[in-house]
PDB file of C-alpha atoms in Angstrom:
ATOM      1  CA  MET Z 613     -18.310  -0.719  16.631  1.00 47.00           C
ATOM      2  CA  THR Z 614     -21.000   1.766  15.870  1.00 50.00           C
ATOM      3  CA  GLU Z 615     -21.439   2.079  11.983  1.00 60.00           C
ATOM      4  CA  GLN Z 616     -21.364   5.567  10.730  1.00 69.00           C
ATOM      5  CA  ARG Z 617     -22.187   7.051   7.593  1.00 77.00           C
ATOM      6  CA  ALA Z 618     -19.271   7.771   5.219  1.00 78.00           C
ATOM      7  CA  GLY Z 619     -18.076  11.299   5.258  1.00 86.00           C
ATOM      8  CA  ILE Z 620     -17.766  13.289   2.102  1.00 91.00           C
ATOM      9  CA  GLY Z 621     -14.174  13.008   1.868  1.00 92.00           C
ATOM     10  CA  ARG Z 622     -14.411   9.314   1.869  1.00 93.00           C
ATOM     11  CA  VAL Z 623     -17.282   8.972  -0.790  1.00 94.00           C
ATOM     12  CA  THR Z 624     -15.515  11.598  -3.179  1.00 96.00           C
ATOM     13  CA  ALA Z 625     -12.203   9.912  -2.987  1.00 96.00           C
ATOM     14  CA  ALA Z 626     -13.847   6.468  -3.783  1.00 96.00           C
ATOM     15  CA  ILE Z 627     -15.909   8.039  -6.580  1.00 96.00           C
ATOM     16  CA  VAL Z 628     -12.609   9.413  -8.148  1.00 97.00           C
ATOM     17  CA  ALA Z 629     -11.084   6.050  -7.728  1.00 96.00           C
ATOM     18  CA  VAL Z 630     -14.090   4.103  -9.378  1.00 97.00           C
ATOM     19  CA  ALA Z 631     -14.152   6.757 -12.210  1.00 97.00           C
ATOM     20  CA  ALA Z 632     -10.540   6.146 -12.966  1.00 97.00           C
ATOM     21  CA  MET Z 633     -10.894   2.439 -13.161  1.00 97.00           C
ATOM     22  CA  LEU Z 634     -13.743   2.535 -15.756  1.00 97.00           C
ATOM     23  CA  PRO Z 635     -11.659   3.194 -18.885  1.00 96.00           C
ATOM     24  CA  TYR Z 636      -9.102   0.284 -17.679  1.00 96.00           C
ATOM     25  CA  LEU Z 637     -12.096  -2.156 -17.109  1.00 97.00           C
ATOM     26  CA  THR Z 638     -13.701  -1.177 -20.591  1.00 97.00           C
ATOM     27  CA  LEU Z 639     -10.248  -1.770 -22.114  1.00 96.00           C
ATOM     28  CA  LYS Z 640      -9.884  -5.213 -20.754  1.00 96.00           C
ATOM     29  CA  VAL Z 641     -13.425  -6.305 -21.727  1.00 96.00           C
ATOM     30  CA  LEU Z 642     -12.810  -5.168 -25.258  1.00 96.00           C
ATOM     31  CA  TRP Z 643      -9.600  -7.019 -25.478  1.00 94.00           C
ATOM     32  CA  LEU Z 644     -10.933 -10.236 -23.814  1.00 94.00           C
ATOM     33  CA  THR Z 645     -13.884 -10.121 -26.305  1.00 93.00           C
ATOM     34  CA  GLY Z 646     -11.971 -10.086 -29.422  1.00 89.00           C
ATOM     35  CA  SER Z 647     -11.276  -6.236 -29.892  1.00 91.00           C
ATOM     36  CA  SER Z 648      -7.714  -5.173 -31.149  1.00 90.00           C
ATOM     37  CA  ILE Z 649      -8.208  -1.521 -30.163  1.00 93.00           C
ATOM     38  CA  GLY Z 650      -5.090   0.144 -29.396  1.00 90.00           C
ATOM     39  CA  THR Z 651      -2.804  -2.366 -30.856  1.00 91.00           C
ATOM     40  CA  THR Z 652      -0.885  -2.334 -33.938  1.00 88.00           C
ATOM     41  CA  ASP Z 653      -0.792  -6.418 -34.255  1.00 84.00           C
ATOM     42  CA  PRO Z 654      -4.075  -7.775 -33.925  1.00 77.00           C
ATOM     43  CA  GLY Z 655      -2.699 -11.190 -33.174  1.00 83.00           C
ATOM     44  CA  PHE Z 656      -0.919 -10.062 -30.153  1.00 83.00           C
ATOM     45  CA  LEU Z 657      -3.910 -10.420 -27.860  1.00 88.00           C
ATOM     46  CA  ASN Z 658      -4.695 -13.755 -29.040  1.00 87.00           C
ATOM     47  CA  ASP Z 659      -1.528 -15.150 -27.451  1.00 86.00           C
ATOM     48  CA  PRO Z 660      -2.733 -17.499 -24.621  1.00 87.00           C
ATOM     49  CA  ALA Z 661      -0.346 -15.933 -22.066  1.00 85.00           C
ATOM     50  CA  MET Z 662      -1.732 -12.346 -23.094  1.00 88.00           C
ATOM     51  CA  VAL Z 663      -5.452 -13.710 -22.513  1.00 90.00           C
ATOM     52  CA  GLY Z 664      -4.659 -15.031 -19.262  1.00 89.00           C
ATOM     53  CA  LEU Z 665      -2.769 -11.842 -17.992  1.00 90.00           C
ATOM     54  CA  ASN Z 666      -5.779  -9.756 -19.358  1.00 92.00           C
ATOM     55  CA  ALA Z 667      -8.192 -11.849 -17.377  1.00 94.00           C
ATOM     56  CA  MET Z 668      -6.082 -11.579 -14.251  1.00 93.00           C
ATOM     57  CA  THR Z 669      -5.426  -7.900 -14.454  1.00 94.00           C
ATOM     58  CA  PHE Z 670      -9.292  -7.486 -15.071  1.00 96.00           C
ATOM     59  CA  GLY Z 671      -9.944  -9.444 -11.866  1.00 95.00           C
ATOM     60  CA  MET Z 672      -7.430  -7.295  -9.998  1.00 95.00           C
ATOM     61  CA  GLU Z 673      -9.124  -4.175 -11.281  1.00 96.00           C
ATOM     62  CA  ALA Z 674     -12.510  -5.352 -10.305  1.00 96.00           C
ATOM     63  CA  VAL Z 675     -11.527  -6.266  -6.765  1.00 96.00           C
ATOM     64  CA  GLY Z 676     -10.069  -2.603  -6.641  1.00 95.00           C
ATOM     65  CA  LEU Z 677     -13.583  -1.263  -7.674  1.00 96.00           C
ATOM     66  CA  LEU Z 678     -15.418  -3.251  -5.016  1.00 96.00           C
ATOM     67  CA  LEU Z 679     -13.095  -2.006  -2.532  1.00 96.00           C
ATOM     68  CA  ALA Z 680     -13.628   1.598  -3.526  1.00 96.00           C
ATOM     69  CA  LEU Z 681     -17.368   0.796  -3.119  1.00 95.00           C
ATOM     70  CA  ALA Z 682     -16.882  -0.602   0.226  1.00 94.00           C
ATOM     71  CA  PHE Z 683     -14.843   2.488   1.458  1.00 95.00           C
ATOM     72  CA  ALA Z 684     -17.955   4.646   0.622  1.00 92.00           C
ATOM     73  CA  THR Z 685     -20.680   2.577   2.314  1.00 90.00           C
ATOM     74  CA  ARG Z 686     -21.573   1.575   5.723  1.00 87.00           C
ATOM     75  CA  TRP Z 687     -21.451  -2.196   4.828  1.00 89.00           C
ATOM     76  CA  GLY Z 688     -17.900  -1.693   4.192  1.00 91.00           C
ATOM     77  CA  LEU Z 689     -17.404  -1.367   7.835  1.00 91.00           C
ATOM     78  CA  ARG Z 690     -18.651  -4.934   8.400  1.00 91.00           C
ATOM     79  CA  LEU Z 691     -16.325  -6.713   6.035  1.00 93.00           C
ATOM     80  CA  PRO Z 692     -13.745  -9.071   7.745  1.00 94.00           C
ATOM     81  CA  PRO Z 693     -10.466  -7.019   8.171  1.00 93.00           C
ATOM     82  CA  TRP Z 694      -8.423  -9.443   5.933  1.00 93.00           C
ATOM     83  CA  LEU Z 695     -10.728  -9.178   3.098  1.00 95.00           C
ATOM     84  CA  VAL Z 696     -10.008  -5.390   2.989  1.00 95.00           C
ATOM     85  CA  LEU Z 697      -6.293  -5.256   4.098  1.00 95.00           C
ATOM     86  CA  LEU Z 698      -4.943  -7.998   1.949  1.00 95.00           C
ATOM     87  CA  PRO Z 699      -6.101  -7.095  -1.562  1.00 95.00           C
ATOM     88  CA  LEU Z 700      -5.412  -3.389  -0.616  1.00 96.00           C
ATOM     89  CA  TRP Z 701      -2.015  -4.097   0.673  1.00 96.00           C
ATOM     90  CA  VAL Z 702      -1.211  -5.937  -2.837  1.00 95.00           C
ATOM     91  CA  GLY Z 703      -2.857  -3.281  -4.845  1.00 94.00           C
ATOM     92  CA  THR Z 704      -1.221  -0.194  -3.146  1.00 94.00           C
ATOM     93  CA  GLY Z 705       2.017  -2.173  -3.513  1.00 93.00           C
ATOM     94  CA  LEU Z 706       1.728  -2.010  -7.228  1.00 93.00           C
ATOM     95  CA  LEU Z 707       0.333   1.416  -7.653  1.00 95.00           C
ATOM     96  CA  SER Z 708       2.519   3.345  -5.394  1.00 94.00           C
ATOM     97  CA  THR Z 709       5.564   2.641  -7.466  1.00 93.00           C
ATOM     98  CA  VAL Z 710       3.580   3.803 -10.617  1.00 94.00           C
ATOM     99  CA  ILE Z 711       2.349   6.952  -8.775  1.00 95.00           C
ATOM    100  CA  VAL Z 712       5.926   7.992  -7.827  1.00 94.00           C
ATOM    101  CA  THR Z 713       7.692   6.868 -11.078  1.00 94.00           C
ATOM    102  CA  VAL Z 714       5.505   7.864 -13.945  1.00 94.00           C
ATOM    103  CA  PRO Z 715       5.009  11.735 -13.209  1.00 94.00           C
ATOM    104  CA  ILE Z 716       8.998  11.649 -12.858  1.00 93.00           C
ATOM    105  CA  MET Z 717       9.343  10.008 -16.365  1.00 92.00           C
ATOM    106  CA  VAL Z 718       6.868  12.300 -17.898  1.00 92.00           C
ATOM    107  CA  LEU Z 719       8.598  15.222 -16.556  1.00 92.00           C
ATOM    108  CA  ALA Z 720      11.885  14.066 -17.621  1.00 89.00           C
ATOM    109  CA  GLY Z 721      11.023  12.880 -21.281  1.00 85.00           C
ATOM    110  CA  GLY Z 722       7.723  14.129 -21.929  1.00 86.00           C
ATOM    111  CA  LEU Z 723       4.856  12.018 -23.524  1.00 83.00           C
ATOM    112  CA  SER Z 724       7.480  10.375 -25.738  1.00 81.00           C
ATOM    113  CA  VAL Z 725       8.055   8.014 -22.738  1.00 85.00           C
ATOM    114  CA  PHE Z 726       4.954   6.169 -23.894  1.00 87.00           C
ATOM    115  CA  GLU Z 727       6.068   5.650 -27.402  1.00 85.00           C
ATOM    116  CA  THR Z 728       7.887   2.016 -27.055  1.00 80.00           C
ATOM    117  CA  GLY Z 729       7.652   0.970 -30.621  1.00 78.00           C
ATOM    118  CA  GLY Z 730       5.954  -2.068 -29.538  1.00 82.00           C
ATOM    119  CA  PRO Z 731       2.406  -3.495 -30.437  1.00 88.00           C
ATOM    120  CA  VAL Z 732       0.517  -1.293 -27.910  1.00 89.00           C
ATOM    121  CA  GLU Z 733      -0.235   2.304 -29.199  1.00 92.00           C
ATOM    122  CA  PRO Z 734       1.065   5.065 -26.926  1.00 92.00           C
ATOM    123  CA  TRP Z 735      -2.429   6.445 -26.059  1.00 93.00           C
ATOM    124  CA  ILE Z 736      -3.107   3.130 -24.398  1.00 94.00           C
ATOM    125  CA  TYR Z 737      -0.090   3.647 -21.902  1.00 93.00           C
ATOM    126  CA  MET Z 738      -1.351   7.182 -21.405  1.00 93.00           C
ATOM    127  CA  MET Z 739      -4.749   6.117 -20.497  1.00 95.00           C
ATOM    128  CA  VAL Z 740      -3.682   3.047 -18.649  1.00 95.00           C
ATOM    129  CA  TYR Z 741      -0.981   4.689 -16.348  1.00 95.00           C
ATOM    130  CA  GLY Z 742      -2.900   7.917 -15.835  1.00 95.00           C
ATOM    131  CA  GLY Z 743      -5.796   5.899 -14.676  1.00 95.00           C
ATOM    132  CA  PHE Z 744      -3.272   3.953 -12.420  1.00 96.00           C
ATOM    133  CA  ILE Z 745      -2.176   7.348 -10.993  1.00 96.00           C
ATOM    134  CA  VAL Z 746      -5.637   8.797 -10.254  1.00 97.00           C
ATOM    135  CA  GLN Z 747      -7.269   5.484  -8.884  1.00 96.00           C
ATOM    136  CA  GLY Z 748      -4.137   4.957  -6.629  1.00 95.00           C
ATOM    137  CA  ALA Z 749      -4.397   8.405  -5.288  1.00 96.00           C
ATOM    138  CA  GLY Z 750      -8.121   7.872  -4.791  1.00 96.00           C
ATOM    139  CA  LEU Z 751      -7.984   4.547  -3.214  1.00 96.00           C
ATOM    140  CA  MET Z 752      -5.350   5.404  -0.769  1.00 96.00           C
ATOM    141  CA  ALA Z 753      -7.082   8.608   0.271  1.00 96.00           C
ATOM    142  CA  ALA Z 754     -10.612   6.636   0.848  1.00 96.00           C
ATOM    143  CA  PHE Z 755      -8.781   3.817   2.621  1.00 96.00           C
ATOM    144  CA  ALA Z 756      -7.106   6.415   4.823  1.00 95.00           C
ATOM    145  CA  LEU Z 757     -10.246   7.871   5.912  1.00 95.00           C
ATOM    146  CA  TYR Z 758     -12.057   4.596   6.091  1.00 95.00           C
ATOM    147  CA  SER Z 759      -9.283   3.236   8.462  1.00 94.00           C
ATOM    148  CA  ARG Z 760      -9.638   6.445  10.706  1.00 92.00           C
ATOM    149  CA  ASP Z 761     -13.448   5.584  11.133  1.00 91.00           C
ATOM    150  CA  ARG Z 762     -12.945   1.846  11.530  1.00 92.00           C
ATOM    151  CA  TRP Z 763      -9.634   1.657  13.534  1.00 92.00           C
ATOM    152  CA  PRO Z 764      -9.223   5.203  15.232  1.00 91.00           C
ATOM    153  CA  HIS Z 765      -6.455   3.913  17.652  1.00 89.00           C
ATOM    154  CA  VAL Z 766      -3.966   3.281  14.732  1.00 91.00           C
ATOM    155  CA  PHE Z 767      -4.082   7.349  14.419  1.00 91.00           C
ATOM    156  CA  THR Z 768      -4.376   8.198  18.054  1.00 90.00           C
ATOM    157  CA  THR Z 769      -1.535   6.124  19.597  1.00 91.00           C
ATOM    158  CA  ARG Z 770       2.141   6.631  19.885  1.00 92.00           C
ATOM    159  CA  LEU Z 771       4.676   4.228  18.510  1.00 92.00           C
ATOM    160  CA  ASP Z 772       6.007   3.475  21.993  1.00 90.00           C
ATOM    161  CA  GLN Z 773       2.502   2.644  23.294  1.00 87.00           C
ATOM    162  CA  PRO Z 774       2.651  -0.390  25.546  1.00 85.00           C
ATOM    163  CA  PHE Z 775       0.400  -3.555  24.959  1.00 83.00           C
ATOM    164  CA  ALA Z 776       0.533  -7.099  25.484  1.00 83.00           C
ATOM    165  CA  ALA Z 777       2.450  -8.948  22.748  1.00 84.00           C
ATOM    166  CA  ALA Z 778       2.778 -12.642  23.012  1.00 88.00           C
ATOM    167  CA  THR Z 779       4.847 -12.933  19.618  1.00 90.00           C
ATOM    168  CA  ARG Z 780       7.167 -10.141  20.120  1.00 91.00           C
ATOM    169  CA  SER Z 781      10.066 -12.068  20.135  1.00 93.00           C
ATOM    170  CA  PHE Z 782       9.025 -13.839  16.941  1.00 93.00           C
ATOM    171  CA  GLN Z 783       8.256 -10.469  15.440  1.00 94.00           C
ATOM    172  CA  THR Z 784      11.718  -9.111  16.455  1.00 95.00           C
ATOM    173  CA  VAL Z 785      13.371 -12.018  14.714  1.00 95.00           C
ATOM    174  CA  VAL Z 786      11.382 -11.770  11.547  1.00 95.00           C
ATOM    175  CA  ALA Z 787      11.588  -8.012  11.441  1.00 96.00           C
ATOM    176  CA  TRP Z 788      15.512  -7.950  11.669  1.00 96.00           C
ATOM    177  CA  GLY Z 789      15.722 -11.065   9.341  1.00 95.00           C
ATOM    178  CA  ALA Z 790      13.622  -9.087   6.807  1.00 95.00           C
ATOM    179  CA  LEU Z 791      15.821  -5.975   7.162  1.00 95.00           C
ATOM    180  CA  LEU Z 792      19.019  -8.218   6.458  1.00 96.00           C
ATOM    181  CA  VAL Z 793      17.454  -9.426   3.135  1.00 94.00           C
ATOM    182  CA  ALA Z 794      15.566  -6.318   2.317  1.00 93.00           C
ATOM    183  CA  ALA Z 795      18.594  -4.118   2.724  1.00 93.00           C
ATOM    184  CA  PRO Z 796      20.928  -5.560  -0.165  1.00 92.00           C
ATOM    185  CA  ILE Z 797      18.000  -6.056  -2.492  1.00 90.00           C
ATOM    186  CA  GLY Z 798      16.936  -2.469  -1.875  1.00 89.00           C
ATOM    187  CA  VAL Z 799      20.393  -1.197  -2.384  1.00 89.00           C
ATOM    188  CA  ALA Z 800      21.153  -3.124  -5.488  1.00 87.00           C
ATOM    189  CA  LYS Z 801      17.899  -1.695  -6.928  1.00 86.00           C
ATOM    190  CA  LEU Z 802      18.884   1.645  -6.289  1.00 84.00           C
ATOM    191  CA  PHE Z 803      21.404   1.478  -8.853  1.00 84.00           C
ATOM    192  CA  GLY Z 804      19.027   0.336 -11.457  1.00 80.00           C
ATOM    193  CA  GLY Z 805      16.556   2.366 -13.409  1.00 84.00           C
ATOM    194  CA  LEU Z 806      14.073   4.769 -12.165  1.00 88.00           C
ATOM    195  CA  GLN Z 807      11.475   2.042 -11.231  1.00 87.00           C
ATOM    196  CA  ASP Z 808      14.081  -0.149  -9.650  1.00 87.00           C
ATOM    197  CA  ALA Z 809      15.410   2.808  -7.740  1.00 91.00           C
ATOM    198  CA  VAL Z 810      12.036   3.581  -6.255  1.00 92.00           C
ATOM    199  CA  GLU Z 811      11.234  -0.039  -5.264  1.00 91.00           C
ATOM    200  CA  GLY Z 812      14.561  -0.224  -3.597  1.00 91.00           C
ATOM    201  CA  GLY Z 813      13.912   2.884  -1.530  1.00 93.00           C
ATOM    202  CA  PHE Z 814      10.440   1.430  -0.516  1.00 94.00           C
ATOM    203  CA  ALA Z 815      12.000  -1.743   0.338  1.00 93.00           C
ATOM    204  CA  VAL Z 816      14.607  -0.300   2.553  1.00 94.00           C
ATOM    205  CA  ALA Z 817      12.527   2.294   4.285  1.00 96.00           C
ATOM    206  CA  GLY Z 818       9.702  -0.207   4.850  1.00 96.00           C
ATOM    207  CA  ALA Z 819      12.084  -2.948   6.457  1.00 96.00           C
ATOM    208  CA  VAL Z 820      13.674   0.029   8.772  1.00 97.00           C
ATOM    209  CA  ALA Z 821       9.978   1.073   9.633  1.00 97.00           C
ATOM    210  CA  LEU Z 822       8.836  -2.488  10.523  1.00 97.00           C
ATOM    211  CA  VAL Z 823      11.779  -2.917  12.859  1.00 96.00           C
ATOM    212  CA  LEU Z 824      10.789   0.576  14.600  1.00 96.00           C
ATOM    213  CA  MET Z 825       7.302  -0.680  14.895  1.00 95.00           C
ATOM    214  CA  VAL Z 826       8.079  -4.075  16.530  1.00 94.00           C
ATOM    215  CA  GLY Z 827      10.732  -2.603  18.801  1.00 92.00           C
ATOM    216  CA  ARG Z 828       8.560   0.257  19.696  1.00 92.00           C
ATOM    217  CA  ARG Z 829      11.385   2.725  18.982  1.00 89.00           C
ATOM    218  CA  GLY Z 830      10.318   6.430  18.893  1.00 86.00           C
ATOM    219  CA  ARG Z 831       7.603   8.699  20.493  1.00 86.00           C
ATOM    220  CA  GLY Z 832       6.002   9.866  17.472  1.00 92.00           C
ATOM    221  CA  PRO Z 833       2.598   8.543  15.993  1.00 94.00           C
ATOM    222  CA  PHE Z 834       2.407   5.017  15.188  1.00 95.00           C
ATOM    223  CA  TRP Z 835       0.546   5.311  11.721  1.00 95.00           C
ATOM    224  CA  LEU Z 836       3.713   7.111  10.121  1.00 96.00           C
ATOM    225  CA  PRO Z 837       6.049   4.162  10.228  1.00 96.00           C
ATOM    226  CA  LEU Z 838       2.913   1.752   9.618  1.00 97.00           C
ATOM    227  CA  VAL Z 839       2.401   3.519   6.354  1.00 96.00           C
ATOM    228  CA  VAL Z 840       6.114   3.170   5.211  1.00 97.00           C
ATOM    229  CA  ALA Z 841       6.276  -0.626   6.310  1.00 97.00           C
ATOM    230  CA  TRP Z 842       2.946  -1.233   4.417  1.00 97.00           C
ATOM    231  CA  LEU Z 843       4.172   0.501   1.232  1.00 96.00           C
ATOM    232  CA  GLY Z 844       7.500  -0.957   1.545  1.00 95.00           C
ATOM    233  CA  SER Z 845       6.375  -4.557   2.231  1.00 96.00           C
ATOM    234  CA  GLY Z 846       3.551  -4.422  -0.351  1.00 95.00           C
ATOM    235  CA  SER Z 847       5.809  -3.119  -3.171  1.00 94.00           C
ATOM    236  CA  LEU Z 848       8.364  -5.902  -2.532  1.00 94.00           C
ATOM    237  CA  PHE Z 849       5.702  -8.522  -2.479  1.00 95.00           C
ATOM    238  CA  SER Z 850       3.446  -7.250  -5.230  1.00 93.00           C
ATOM    239  CA  GLY Z 851       6.244  -6.240  -7.671  1.00 90.00           C
ATOM    240  CA  GLY Z 852       8.055  -9.320  -7.307  1.00 90.00           C
ATOM    241  CA  CYS Z 853       5.132 -11.514  -7.617  1.00 91.00           C
ATOM    242  CA  TYR Z 854       3.835  -9.868 -10.755  1.00 88.00           C
ATOM    243  CA  VAL Z 855       7.226 -10.207 -12.398  1.00 87.00           C
ATOM    244  CA  MET Z 856       7.548 -13.680 -11.513  1.00 86.00           C
ATOM    245  CA  ILE Z 857       3.939 -14.422 -12.860  1.00 85.00           C
ATOM    246  CA  ILE Z 858       4.395 -12.817 -16.257  1.00 82.00           C
ATOM    247  CA  SER Z 859       8.053 -14.020 -16.571  1.00 80.00           C
ATOM    248  CA  SER Z 860       6.979 -17.799 -15.981  1.00 78.00           C
ATOM    249  CA  VAL Z 861       4.060 -17.639 -18.416  1.00 71.00           C
ATOM    250  CA  GLY Z 862       6.530 -16.071 -21.041  1.00 66.00           C
ATOM    251  CA  ALA Z 863       4.206 -13.235 -21.826  1.00 64.00           C
ATOM    252  CA  PRO Z 864       4.990 -10.792 -24.422  1.00 63.00           C
ATOM    253  CA  LEU Z 865       6.078  -7.270 -23.166  1.00 61.00           C
ATOM    254  CA  GLY Z 866       6.995  -8.986 -19.738  1.00 56.00           C
ATOM    255  CA  SER Z 867      10.332  -8.325 -17.894  1.00 60.00           C
ATOM    256  CA  GLN Z 868      12.438 -11.590 -16.858  1.00 62.00           C
ATOM    257  CA  GLY Z 869      12.232 -12.396 -13.035  1.00 64.00           C
ATOM    258  CA  GLY Z 870      15.539 -13.169 -11.282  1.00 74.00           C
ATOM    259  CA  LEU Z 871      16.684 -13.975  -7.878  1.00 79.00           C
ATOM    260  CA  ALA Z 872      16.026 -10.310  -6.797  1.00 81.00           C
ATOM    261  CA  GLU Z 873      12.204 -10.484  -7.543  1.00 86.00           C
ATOM    262  CA  LEU Z 874      11.840 -13.855  -5.991  1.00 88.00           C
ATOM    263  CA  PHE Z 875      13.377 -12.886  -2.705  1.00 90.00           C
ATOM    264  CA  GLY Z 876      11.991  -9.395  -2.694  1.00 90.00           C
ATOM    265  CA  MET Z 877       8.521 -11.355  -3.284  1.00 93.00           C
ATOM    266  CA  LEU Z 878       9.115 -13.744  -0.257  1.00 94.00           C
ATOM    267  CA  THR Z 879      10.644 -10.854   1.941  1.00 95.00           C
ATOM    268  CA  GLY Z 880       7.775  -8.690   1.310  1.00 95.00           C
ATOM    269  CA  LEU Z 881       5.328 -11.582   2.352  1.00 96.00           C
ATOM    270  CA  VAL Z 882       7.278 -12.360   5.583  1.00 96.00           C
ATOM    271  CA  MET Z 883       7.174  -8.647   6.567  1.00 96.00           C
ATOM    272  CA  GLY Z 884       3.317  -8.547   5.587  1.00 96.00           C
ATOM    273  CA  VAL Z 885       2.972 -11.443   8.028  1.00 95.00           C
ATOM    274  CA  CYS Z 886       5.003  -9.913  10.723  1.00 95.00           C
ATOM    275  CA  GLY Z 887       2.908  -6.699  10.408  1.00 95.00           C
ATOM    276  CA  ALA Z 888      -0.310  -8.487  10.534  1.00 94.00           C
ATOM    277  CA  PHE Z 889       0.948 -10.170  13.924  1.00 94.00           C
ATOM    278  CA  LEU Z 890       1.784  -6.668  15.069  1.00 94.00           C
ATOM    279  CA  LEU Z 891      -1.522  -5.094  14.046  1.00 93.00           C
ATOM    280  CA  ILE Z 892      -3.564  -7.978  15.495  1.00 91.00           C
ATOM    281  CA  GLU Z 893      -1.932  -7.854  18.947  1.00 90.00           C
ATOM    282  CA  ARG Z 894      -2.105  -4.072  18.922  1.00 89.00           C
ATOM    283  CA  SER Z 895      -5.758  -3.911  18.126  1.00 82.00           C
ATOM    284  CA  GLY Z 896      -6.467  -4.464  21.743  1.00 71.00           C
ATOM    285  CA  VAL Z 897      -5.089  -0.559  22.363  1.00 68.00           C
ATOM    286  CA  ARG Z 898      -8.129   1.502  23.071  1.00 60.00           C
ATOM    287  CA  ASP Z 899      -9.265   4.743  24.714  1.00 45.00           C
ATOM    288  CA  VAL Z 900      -5.775   6.633  24.785  1.00 46.00           C
ATOM    289  CA  GLN Z 901      -5.091  10.226  24.372  1.00 44.00           C
ATOM    290  CA  PRO Z 902      -4.407  11.323  20.923  1.00 44.00           C
ATOM    291  CA  VAL Z 903      -0.508  11.569  20.002  1.00 42.00           C
ATOM    292  CA  GLN Z 904      -0.305  15.176  19.956  1.00 44.00           C
ATOM    293  CA  ASP Z 905      -2.314  15.669  23.277  1.00 46.00           C
ATOM    294  CA  ALA Z 906      -0.147  13.269  24.892  1.00 44.00           C
ATOM    295  CA  LEU Z 907       3.180  14.801  23.858  1.00 45.00           C
ATOM    296  CA  GLU Z 908       1.873  18.346  24.897  1.00 47.00           C
ATOM    297  CA  GLY Z 909       0.994  16.842  27.976  1.00 49.00           C
ATOM    298  CA  GLU Z 910       4.336  15.412  28.843  1.00 48.00           C
ATOM    299  CA  ASP Z 911       5.914  18.774  27.759  1.00 50.00           C
ATOM    300  CA  ARG Z 912       3.632  20.663  30.270  1.00 53.00           C
ATOM    301  CA  GLU Z 913       4.644  18.253  32.958  1.00 53.00           C
ATOM    302  CA  ARG Z 914       8.184  18.612  32.379  1.00 56.00           C
ATOM    303  CA  ASP Z 915       7.838  22.359  32.425  1.00 53.00           C
ATOM    304  CA  ARG Z 916       5.872  22.135  35.806  1.00 57.00           C
ATOM    305  CA  GLN Z 917       8.710  19.978  37.277  1.00 56.00           C
ATOM    306  CA  ALA Z 918      11.275  22.479  36.049  1.00 52.00           C
ATOM    307  CA  ALA Z 919       9.314  25.083  37.552  1.00 52.00           C
ATOM    308  CA  ASP Z 920       9.043  23.466  40.871  1.00 55.00           C
ATOM    309  CA  HIS Z 921      12.758  22.687  40.839  1.00 54.00           C
ATOM    310  CA  GLY Z 922      13.487  26.509  40.367  1.00 54.00           C
ATOM    311  CA  HIS Z 923      11.427  27.497  43.068  1.00 51.00           C
ATOM    312  CA  ARG Z 924      13.312  25.147  45.425  1.00 49.00           C
TER     313      ARG Z 924
END
């Protein structure tokens, strides 16, 4: 692959993402070094579980910052695919839910939604979640432009594009099995709160999209169901994994994980593995017409055949 300089769109999106990450990283450094800024209970941050979670989330944010830098540079194109895709899959799985739910909550209830009455002051929540929304949008935009440069065939091929797939039978079984598990989990979540409903919608849509991808069902662009399956599987895995972690360590402010989160995490992982097999085998597709050109070509051919038939 010939390396090319990152375009202005990719660089701008990465810069926006990095700028949105800096306040969160600064806050975590302050908390980890003994500051109690933004809290009403100084002892709250001294809880061992909170120290561990702050260290973990600082590390996650630092990885996101490195990814943003990679998207804006040439050396980022030389990184192994798994080193880019795996952390971004986890990160976008968490951020996509925030991007959808927080604006809806603010529109419905105003800034009072951040007044929880707990040990963390409202302005901290505003800063953190506002930053998550901006960095999530920036990271996703930068990654989309980065992917277009590194893996152009993903954006220029149709869903029903034929290719050699040695594990297609395995993928079919896994995709349908994931749908059978994700569907009831997603439907059950739809009747919960807003965040649960969004996660449930992502889960069902992602599982359906994975089945379509594996079965090559449809004539549209391949990237559309890929995005849906990516977000759905990532949301299931990341959301479930995060809840299970904070539940297992008994962290303050943490929600309790149950069977839905456990099975969601495992189902998201299985969907992600299935998608990885599919993308690896499909990576051999090269030098094909862009989707729109191909569809227009087929339409022109049908029109020509109809005209020939009419002349006869």
